[in-house]
Amino acid sequence: MTETTMRAAPQTEAVEHARRLATRTMRTWALMEREELVTAIVAELVANAVRHAGTALELRLIRDDSRVRVEVRDRAAQMPRLTVPGPLDESHRGLFIVDRFATAWGAEPVAGGKVVWAEVAI
């Protein structure tokens, strides 16, 4: 198992830093065929943490033989909700995108907050 971690303040710049980390990590792991999926999931989960939790966050990318797991931990207790956006909705698309791109995803309460995770099969 291989892992990469990033900690960030709840600022919009965190999304771009996380996206760049995901891109570099996927290339280092020679998983370019999954780079776009993982990078999109990372961007959506980090953006959701910044927007909705508004707390410090931690991004973890974990690779094993069969998958890449993206985890975003924040300090907010409120669990995410998947909503299906209407064709003209300009927001509420984050988890919808994650749901479409990930093999599996979910959220778990942890001491001091929650972890929202998504997996992409490799």
GROMACS .gro file of C-alpha atoms in nm:
model
  122
    1MET     CA    1   0.000   0.000   0.000
    2THR     CA    2   0.125   0.349  -0.090
    3GLU     CA    3  -0.011   0.676   0.045
    4THR     CA    4   0.009   1.053  -0.008
    5THR     CA    5  -0.132   1.311   0.234
    6MET     CA    6  -0.203   1.684   0.225
    7ARG     CA    7  -0.336   1.911   0.498
    8ALA     CA    8  -0.502   2.240   0.411
    9ALA     CA    9  -0.694   2.533   0.549
   10PRO     CA   10  -1.054   2.574   0.429
   11GLN     CA   11  -0.967   2.808   0.143
   12THR     CA   12  -1.054   2.781  -0.224
   13GLU     CA   13  -0.681   2.747  -0.307
   14ALA     CA   14  -0.691   2.408  -0.135
   15VAL     CA   15  -0.888   2.268  -0.429
   16GLU     CA   16  -0.616   2.354  -0.681
   17HIS     CA   17  -0.338   2.229  -0.451
   18ALA     CA   18  -0.527   1.902  -0.406
   19ARG     CA   19  -0.586   1.869  -0.780
   20ARG     CA   20  -0.214   1.915  -0.852
   21LEU     CA   21  -0.121   1.663  -0.582
   22ALA     CA   22  -0.362   1.409  -0.729
   23THR     CA   23  -0.222   1.459  -1.078
   24ARG     CA   24   0.139   1.419  -0.961
   25THR     CA   25   0.052   1.119  -0.749
   26MET     CA   26  -0.135   0.936  -1.024
   27ARG     CA   27   0.157   0.994  -1.261
   28THR     CA   28   0.407   0.876  -0.999
   29TRP     CA   29   0.198   0.563  -0.951
   30ALA     CA   30   0.184   0.516  -1.332
   31LEU     CA   31  -0.197   0.528  -1.328
   32MET     CA   32  -0.253   0.788  -1.597
   33GLU     CA   33  -0.558   0.599  -1.726
   34ARG     CA   34  -0.735   0.678  -1.396
   35GLU     CA   35  -0.585   1.025  -1.345
   36GLU     CA   36  -0.885   1.220  -1.473
   37LEU     CA   37  -1.134   1.028  -1.258
   38VAL     CA   38  -0.928   1.052  -0.940
   39THR     CA   39  -0.843   1.419  -0.994
   40ALA     CA   40  -1.211   1.507  -1.047
   41ILE     CA   41  -1.312   1.318  -0.733
   42VAL     CA   42  -1.037   1.488  -0.531
   43ALA     CA   43  -1.145   1.832  -0.653
   44GLU     CA   44  -1.511   1.770  -0.569
   45LEU     CA   45  -1.449   1.624  -0.222
   46VAL     CA   46  -1.203   1.897  -0.124
   47ALA     CA   47  -1.434   2.169  -0.261
   48ASN     CA   48  -1.721   2.024  -0.058
   49ALA     CA   49  -1.508   2.023   0.257
   50VAL     CA   50  -1.405   2.385   0.199
   51ARG     CA   51  -1.757   2.500   0.115
   52HIS     CA   52  -1.967   2.301   0.362
   53ALA     CA   53  -1.740   2.210   0.653
   54GLY     CA   54  -1.528   2.525   0.658
   55THR     CA   55  -1.267   2.356   0.878
   56ALA     CA   56  -0.911   2.240   0.834
   57LEU     CA   57  -0.904   1.933   0.615
   58GLU     CA   58  -0.681   1.641   0.528
   59LEU     CA   59  -0.666   1.467   0.191
   60ARG     CA   60  -0.527   1.115   0.166
   61LEU     CA   61  -0.467   0.920  -0.154
   62ILE     CA   62  -0.413   0.552  -0.087
   63ARG     CA   63  -0.320   0.291  -0.346
   64ASP     CA   64  -0.328  -0.084  -0.314
   65ASP     CA   65  -0.328  -0.360  -0.576
   66SER     CA   66  -0.689  -0.308  -0.683
   67ARG     CA   67  -0.789   0.053  -0.616
   68VAL     CA   68  -0.709   0.413  -0.538
   69ARG     CA   69  -0.893   0.542  -0.235
   70VAL     CA   70  -0.949   0.916  -0.186
   71GLU     CA   71  -1.025   1.028   0.169
   72VAL     CA   72  -1.107   1.381   0.282
   73ARG     CA   73  -1.132   1.436   0.655
   74ASP     CA   74  -1.279   1.752   0.805
   75ARG     CA   75  -1.394   1.861   1.150
   76ALA     CA   76  -1.764   1.903   1.074
   77ALA     CA   77  -2.011   1.645   1.200
   78GLN     CA   78  -2.273   1.698   0.927
   79MET     CA   79  -2.270   1.407   0.684
   80PRO     CA   80  -2.289   1.470   0.308
   81ARG     CA   81  -2.608   1.409   0.111
   82LEU     CA   82  -2.625   1.303  -0.252
   83THR     CA   83  -2.869   1.517  -0.446
   84VAL     CA   84  -2.954   1.480  -0.811
   85PRO     CA   85  -2.922   1.823  -0.971
   86GLY     CA   86  -3.171   1.945  -1.225
   87PRO     CA   87  -3.050   2.023  -1.577
   88LEU     CA   88  -3.029   2.396  -1.501
   89ASP     CA   89  -2.885   2.369  -1.148
   90GLU     CA   90  -2.544   2.530  -1.118
   91SER     CA   91  -2.460   2.379  -0.780
   92HIS     CA   92  -2.510   2.056  -0.584
   93ARG     CA   93  -2.319   1.856  -0.843
   94GLY     CA   94  -2.019   1.753  -0.629
   95LEU     CA   95  -2.137   1.422  -0.489
   96PHE     CA   96  -2.332   1.351  -0.806
   97ILE     CA   97  -2.000   1.364  -0.996
   98VAL     CA   98  -1.828   1.152  -0.730
   99ASP     CA   99  -2.110   0.898  -0.750
  100ARG     CA  100  -2.071   0.873  -1.128
  101PHE     CA  101  -1.689   0.849  -1.132
  102ALA     CA  102  -1.620   0.631  -0.826
  103THR     CA  103  -1.649   0.256  -0.798
  104ALA     CA  104  -1.779   0.313  -0.443
  105TRP     CA  105  -1.804   0.606  -0.203
  106GLY     CA  106  -1.934   0.689   0.141
  107ALA     CA  107  -1.886   0.889   0.458
  108GLU     CA  108  -1.802   0.785   0.812
  109PRO     CA  109  -1.816   0.979   1.136
  110VAL     CA  110  -1.482   0.987   1.316
  111ALA     CA  111  -1.368   1.147   1.639
  112GLY     CA  112  -1.377   1.520   1.580
  113GLY     CA  113  -1.551   1.515   1.241
  114LYS     CA  114  -1.597   1.286   0.943
  115VAL     CA  115  -1.419   1.120   0.653
  116VAL     CA  116  -1.574   1.125   0.307
  117TRP     CA  117  -1.415   0.864   0.082
  118ALA     CA  118  -1.433   0.739  -0.274
  119GLU     CA  119  -1.262   0.451  -0.452
  120VAL     CA  120  -1.161   0.401  -0.813
  121ALA     CA  121  -1.077   0.051  -0.931
  122ILE     CA  122  -0.745   0.003  -1.109
   0.00000   0.00000   0.00000
